[in-house]
Amino acid sequence: MRQPPRGSAGLLLAVLSALTFATSGTFARSLIDAGWSAEAAVVVRVGLAALVLLAPAVLALRGRWSLLRRNAASITAFGLLGVALAQVCFFNAVRYLPVGVALMLEYLAVVVVVGWMWLAHGQRPRRLTVAGSIVALAGLGLVLDLAGAGRLDPVGVLWGLGAAVGLAGYFVLAGRMDANLPSVVLASGGMAVGAGVLLLLGLVGLLPLRAYTGPVDFAGQRTSWLVPVAGLVLVAAVLAYLTGVVSTRLLGARLASFVGLTEVMFAVLIAWLVLAELPTVVQLAGGALIVAGVALVRLDEPRETPTVEQDQKPALATRG
């Protein structure tokens, strides 16, 4: 049976979003290795991206400023949780972990969403969901190489799990936002909030903001710092967030988060091609189990097309 155009467009945009988001760790690693702090990389990435999308966002509103006022709290929550928390935690995770492993941890967000919906909304998981969560946790054990001699840095693991919480919030909030709010406004506004908060915390000394404007190593070449910054802003932020928000609103938070798992595979491939960095066989097997576990969780979801009313129900009692 032919898939509806809405679903096809959503799936294509979700895969494109996953591919472009997958480049962020590789771009950021070259900056961090050159002396940038993870927080500075996030501020530059989302701050400049918000500026790039500012003009399209203003045009999309076309004088409907009441939409912005009405959704100010939701946009702020999206910026704090889905942008600032998710990106700071992920970029700090790649300081200690391979990019692919950091992403495998981040995408435990799908299990976080299931737990939140149970605790906050009484949606008790069914058998396949429980089985999928167990499989995903077993995969996490392999990713962490708990039985091996070379265990992963626990600091990096904690950062990766923090990124999972932020990513869970990103999917739920994007999928349940006011349907009348243009996606470009949500993307630009959320990134502006995230960048602004992080910049403020950096200026008062609570977060390290270090940047290096000399040559950096990227893809085996010595190049200008502007090259990875341009990639972070235009590819891994502007294109990634915009397509991600649109696809999540078309597909709903749960299906979009499932398709988003392809980011792990794209990131592993990109890190291998650009950084010559690949997880161990055991860790790859763990990543496969995480994906399989999430697939079981998704199979247990009701087979229904997300509606505007469903997507607008409050999560986080206001994305969870």
Coordinates of C-alpha atoms in Angstrom, one line a residue:
M1 CA 0.0 0.0 0.0
R2 CA 1.4 3.4 -1.0
Q3 CA 2.4 5.6 1.9
P4 CA 0.6 9.0 2.2
P5 CA 2.7 11.9 1.0
R6 CA 2.8 13.5 4.5
G7 CA 4.3 10.3 5.9
S8 CA 6.8 10.0 3.0
A9 CA 7.9 13.6 3.4
G10 CA 8.3 13.2 7.1
L11 CA 10.4 10.1 6.8
L12 CA 12.7 11.6 4.2
L13 CA 13.1 14.7 6.3
A14 CA 13.8 12.6 9.5
V15 CA 16.5 10.7 7.7
L16 CA 18.1 13.9 6.3
S17 CA 17.9 15.4 9.9
A18 CA 19.6 12.3 11.3
L19 CA 22.4 12.5 8.6
T20 CA 23.1 16.1 9.2
F21 CA 22.9 15.8 13.0
A22 CA 25.4 12.9 12.7
T23 CA 28.1 15.3 11.4
S24 CA 28.1 17.4 14.6
G25 CA 30.4 15.2 16.6
T26 CA 33.0 15.0 13.8
F27 CA 32.9 18.8 13.3
A28 CA 33.0 19.5 17.0
R29 CA 35.8 17.0 17.7
S30 CA 38.2 19.0 15.5
L31 CA 37.5 22.2 17.4
I32 CA 37.6 20.5 20.9
D33 CA 40.9 18.8 20.1
A34 CA 42.3 22.3 19.1
G35 CA 41.4 23.7 22.5
W36 CA 37.8 24.8 22.2
S37 CA 35.5 24.1 25.2
A38 CA 32.4 22.0 24.4
E39 CA 30.2 24.8 25.6
A40 CA 31.9 27.4 23.3
A41 CA 31.3 25.1 20.3
V42 CA 27.6 24.8 21.2
V43 CA 27.2 28.6 21.7
V44 CA 28.8 29.3 18.3
R45 CA 26.9 26.5 16.6
V46 CA 23.4 27.3 17.7
G47 CA 23.9 31.1 18.2
L48 CA 25.0 31.6 14.6
A49 CA 22.4 29.2 13.3
A50 CA 19.7 31.1 15.1
L51 CA 20.9 34.3 13.4
V52 CA 20.9 32.5 10.0
L53 CA 17.2 31.5 10.5
L54 CA 16.1 34.9 12.0
A55 CA 15.0 36.5 8.8
P56 CA 13.0 33.4 7.6
A57 CA 11.5 33.1 11.0
V58 CA 10.3 36.8 11.0
L59 CA 8.9 36.3 7.5
A60 CA 7.1 33.1 8.6
L61 CA 5.4 35.0 11.4
R62 CA 4.2 37.7 9.1
G63 CA 3.0 40.0 11.9
R64 CA 1.5 37.1 14.0
W65 CA 3.5 38.0 17.1
S66 CA 0.8 36.7 19.4
L67 CA 1.9 33.2 18.3
L68 CA 5.4 34.0 19.7
R69 CA 4.0 35.3 23.0
R70 CA 1.6 32.4 23.4
N71 CA 4.4 29.8 22.8
A72 CA 7.2 31.6 24.6
A73 CA 7.3 29.1 27.5
S74 CA 7.3 26.1 25.2
I75 CA 10.1 27.6 23.0
T76 CA 12.1 28.4 26.1
A77 CA 11.8 24.8 27.3
F78 CA 12.7 23.5 23.9
G79 CA 15.8 25.8 23.9
L80 CA 16.9 24.8 27.4
L81 CA 16.3 21.1 27.2
G82 CA 16.4 20.1 23.5
V83 CA 19.2 22.5 22.5
A84 CA 21.3 23.6 25.4
L85 CA 21.3 20.4 27.6
A86 CA 21.4 17.9 24.7
Q87 CA 24.2 19.6 22.9
V88 CA 26.4 20.5 25.9
C89 CA 26.2 17.0 27.2
F90 CA 26.8 15.4 23.8
F91 CA 29.8 17.6 23.0
N92 CA 31.3 16.9 26.4
A93 CA 30.7 13.2 25.9
V94 CA 32.8 13.2 22.7
R95 CA 35.7 14.6 24.7
Y96 CA 35.9 11.3 26.5
L97 CA 34.2 8.8 24.2
P98 CA 34.3 7.9 20.5
V99 CA 31.6 9.7 18.6
G100 CA 29.6 6.5 17.7
V101 CA 29.6 5.4 21.4
A102 CA 28.5 8.8 22.6
L103 CA 25.6 8.7 20.1
M104 CA 24.6 5.2 21.2
L105 CA 24.3 6.5 24.7
E106 CA 22.4 9.6 23.6
Y107 CA 19.8 7.5 21.8
L108 CA 18.7 5.8 24.9
A109 CA 16.5 8.8 24.9
V110 CA 13.8 6.6 23.4
V111 CA 13.7 4.5 26.6
V112 CA 13.7 7.8 28.6
V113 CA 10.6 8.9 26.7
V114 CA 8.8 5.6 27.4
G115 CA 9.6 5.9 31.1
W116 CA 8.4 9.5 31.2
M117 CA 5.1 8.7 29.5
W118 CA 4.6 5.9 32.1
L119 CA 5.5 8.0 35.2
A120 CA 4.0 11.3 34.1
H121 CA 1.0 10.2 32.0
G122 CA 0.2 6.8 33.3
Q123 CA 0.9 5.1 29.9
R124 CA 2.2 1.8 31.3
P125 CA 4.5 0.0 28.8
R126 CA 3.3 -3.3 27.4
R127 CA 5.3 -6.5 27.0
L128 CA 7.2 -5.6 23.8
T129 CA 8.1 -2.3 25.3
V130 CA 9.4 -3.9 28.5
A131 CA 11.3 -6.5 26.4
G132 CA 12.7 -3.7 24.2
S133 CA 13.9 -1.7 27.2
I134 CA 15.7 -4.8 28.6
V135 CA 17.4 -5.5 25.3
A136 CA 18.4 -1.8 25.0
L137 CA 19.9 -1.9 28.5
A138 CA 21.7 -5.1 27.7
G139 CA 23.1 -3.3 24.7
L140 CA 24.1 -0.4 26.9
G141 CA 26.1 -2.9 29.0
L142 CA 28.0 -4.0 25.9
V143 CA 28.6 -0.4 24.7
L144 CA 30.1 0.3 28.1
D145 CA 32.2 -2.9 27.8
L146 CA 31.4 -3.7 31.5
A147 CA 33.0 -7.1 31.2
G148 CA 36.1 -5.9 29.3
A149 CA 39.4 -4.6 30.5
G150 CA 39.2 -1.3 28.8
R151 CA 36.1 0.3 30.2
L152 CA 34.8 3.6 29.0
D153 CA 35.5 6.8 30.9
P154 CA 32.6 7.1 33.4
V155 CA 32.6 10.9 33.1
G156 CA 31.9 10.5 29.3
V157 CA 29.2 8.0 30.1
L158 CA 27.4 10.4 32.4
W159 CA 27.6 13.2 29.8
G160 CA 26.2 10.7 27.2
L161 CA 23.3 9.9 29.5
G162 CA 22.6 13.6 30.1
A163 CA 22.5 14.0 26.3
A164 CA 19.8 11.2 26.3
V165 CA 17.6 13.2 28.7
G166 CA 18.0 16.4 26.5
L167 CA 17.3 14.5 23.3
A168 CA 14.1 12.9 24.8
G169 CA 13.0 16.4 25.6
Y170 CA 13.8 17.6 22.0
F171 CA 11.6 14.9 20.4
V172 CA 8.6 15.3 22.8
L173 CA 8.5 19.1 22.7
A174 CA 9.0 19.4 19.0
G175 CA 6.2 16.9 18.4
R176 CA 3.7 18.6 20.7
M177 CA 4.2 22.2 19.9
D178 CA 1.4 24.5 18.7
A179 CA 0.6 23.5 15.2
N180 CA 0.2 27.1 14.2
L181 CA 3.7 28.0 15.2
P182 CA 6.0 27.9 12.1
S183 CA 8.8 25.3 12.4
V184 CA 11.4 27.8 11.4
V185 CA 10.3 30.0 14.4
L186 CA 10.6 27.1 16.8
A187 CA 14.0 26.1 15.5
S188 CA 15.4 29.7 15.5
G189 CA 13.8 30.6 18.8
G190 CA 14.9 27.4 20.5
M191 CA 18.5 27.8 19.4
A192 CA 18.5 31.5 20.3
V193 CA 17.4 30.6 23.9
G194 CA 19.9 27.8 24.2
A195 CA 22.8 30.0 23.0
G196 CA 21.7 32.9 25.1
V197 CA 21.5 30.9 28.3
L198 CA 24.9 29.2 27.8
L199 CA 26.5 32.5 26.8
L200 CA 25.2 34.1 30.0
L201 CA 26.4 31.2 32.2
G202 CA 29.8 31.5 30.5
L203 CA 30.1 35.2 31.0
V204 CA 29.4 34.8 34.8
G205 CA 32.1 32.1 35.0
L206 CA 29.8 29.1 35.5
L207 CA 30.7 27.5 32.2
P208 CA 34.0 27.5 30.4
L209 CA 33.9 29.4 27.0
R210 CA 37.2 28.8 25.3
A211 CA 37.8 29.3 21.5
Y212 CA 40.8 28.9 19.3
T213 CA 41.1 30.8 16.0
G214 CA 44.2 29.1 14.7
P215 CA 44.5 26.2 12.2
V216 CA 42.8 22.9 13.2
D217 CA 43.1 19.3 12.1
F218 CA 40.0 18.2 10.2
A219 CA 39.6 15.1 8.0
G220 CA 43.3 14.5 8.2
Q221 CA 44.1 18.0 6.9
R222 CA 45.3 21.2 8.5
T223 CA 42.7 23.8 7.8
S224 CA 41.1 27.0 9.1
W225 CA 38.9 26.8 12.2
L226 CA 36.2 28.4 10.0
V227 CA 35.7 25.1 8.1
P228 CA 34.4 23.0 11.0
V229 CA 32.5 26.0 12.4
A230 CA 30.7 26.5 9.0
G231 CA 29.9 22.8 9.0
L232 CA 28.6 23.0 12.6
V233 CA 26.4 26.0 11.9
L234 CA 25.0 25.4 8.4
V235 CA 24.9 21.6 8.2
A236 CA 24.7 20.3 11.8
A237 CA 22.5 23.1 13.1
V238 CA 20.5 25.1 10.5
L239 CA 19.7 22.1 8.3
A240 CA 19.6 19.5 11.0
Y241 CA 17.3 21.4 13.5
L242 CA 15.0 22.7 10.8
T243 CA 14.4 19.3 9.1
G244 CA 14.2 17.7 12.5
V245 CA 11.5 19.9 13.8
V246 CA 9.5 19.6 10.6
S247 CA 9.8 15.8 10.5
T248 CA 8.9 15.4 14.2
R249 CA 5.7 17.5 13.7
L250 CA 4.8 15.4 10.7
L251 CA 5.5 12.0 12.2
G252 CA 5.0 12.5 15.9
A253 CA 7.7 12.3 18.6
R254 CA 7.9 8.6 18.9
L255 CA 8.2 7.6 15.2
A256 CA 10.6 10.5 14.6
S257 CA 12.8 9.4 17.5
F258 CA 12.9 5.9 16.1
V259 CA 13.9 7.1 12.6
G260 CA 16.4 9.3 14.4
L261 CA 18.3 6.2 15.4
T262 CA 19.8 6.1 12.0
E263 CA 22.0 9.0 13.2
V264 CA 24.0 6.5 15.2
M265 CA 24.9 4.6 12.0
F266 CA 25.5 7.7 10.0
A267 CA 27.8 9.1 12.8
V268 CA 29.8 5.8 13.0
L269 CA 30.3 5.9 9.2
I270 CA 31.3 9.6 9.2
A271 CA 33.7 9.2 12.2
W272 CA 35.3 6.2 10.4
L273 CA 35.7 8.1 7.1
V274 CA 36.8 11.4 8.6
L275 CA 38.4 10.6 12.0
A276 CA 39.4 6.9 11.3
E277 CA 37.6 6.2 14.5
L278 CA 35.4 3.1 15.0
P279 CA 34.0 1.4 18.1
T280 CA 35.1 -2.1 19.0
V281 CA 33.2 -5.2 17.8
V282 CA 31.6 -5.6 21.3
Q283 CA 30.5 -2.0 21.3
L284 CA 29.0 -2.3 17.8
A285 CA 27.1 -5.4 19.0
G286 CA 25.8 -3.3 21.9
G287 CA 24.7 -0.6 19.6
A288 CA 22.9 -3.1 17.5
L289 CA 21.1 -4.4 20.6
I290 CA 20.1 -0.8 21.5
V291 CA 18.6 -0.3 18.1
A292 CA 16.9 -3.7 18.3
G293 CA 15.5 -2.8 21.7
V294 CA 14.1 0.5 20.5
A295 CA 12.6 -1.3 17.4
L296 CA 10.7 -3.6 19.8
V297 CA 9.5 -0.5 21.7
R298 CA 8.3 1.0 18.5
L299 CA 6.5 -2.1 17.4
D300 CA 4.5 -1.9 20.6
E301 CA 3.3 1.6 19.8
P302 CA -0.4 2.0 18.6
R303 CA -0.5 2.0 14.9
E304 CA -2.1 5.3 14.3
T305 CA -1.2 8.5 12.5
P306 CA -0.3 11.3 14.9
T307 CA -2.9 14.1 15.0
V308 CA -2.6 17.8 15.8
E309 CA -4.6 17.2 19.0
Q310 CA -2.2 14.3 20.1
D311 CA 0.9 16.4 19.3
Q312 CA -0.4 19.3 21.3
K313 CA -1.0 17.4 24.5
P314 CA 1.3 18.7 27.2
A315 CA 4.4 16.7 28.0
L316 CA 6.7 17.8 30.9
A317 CA 3.3 19.0 32.2
T318 CA 3.6 21.9 29.7
R319 CA 8.3 17.4 26.2
G320 CA 9.3 14.8 28.5

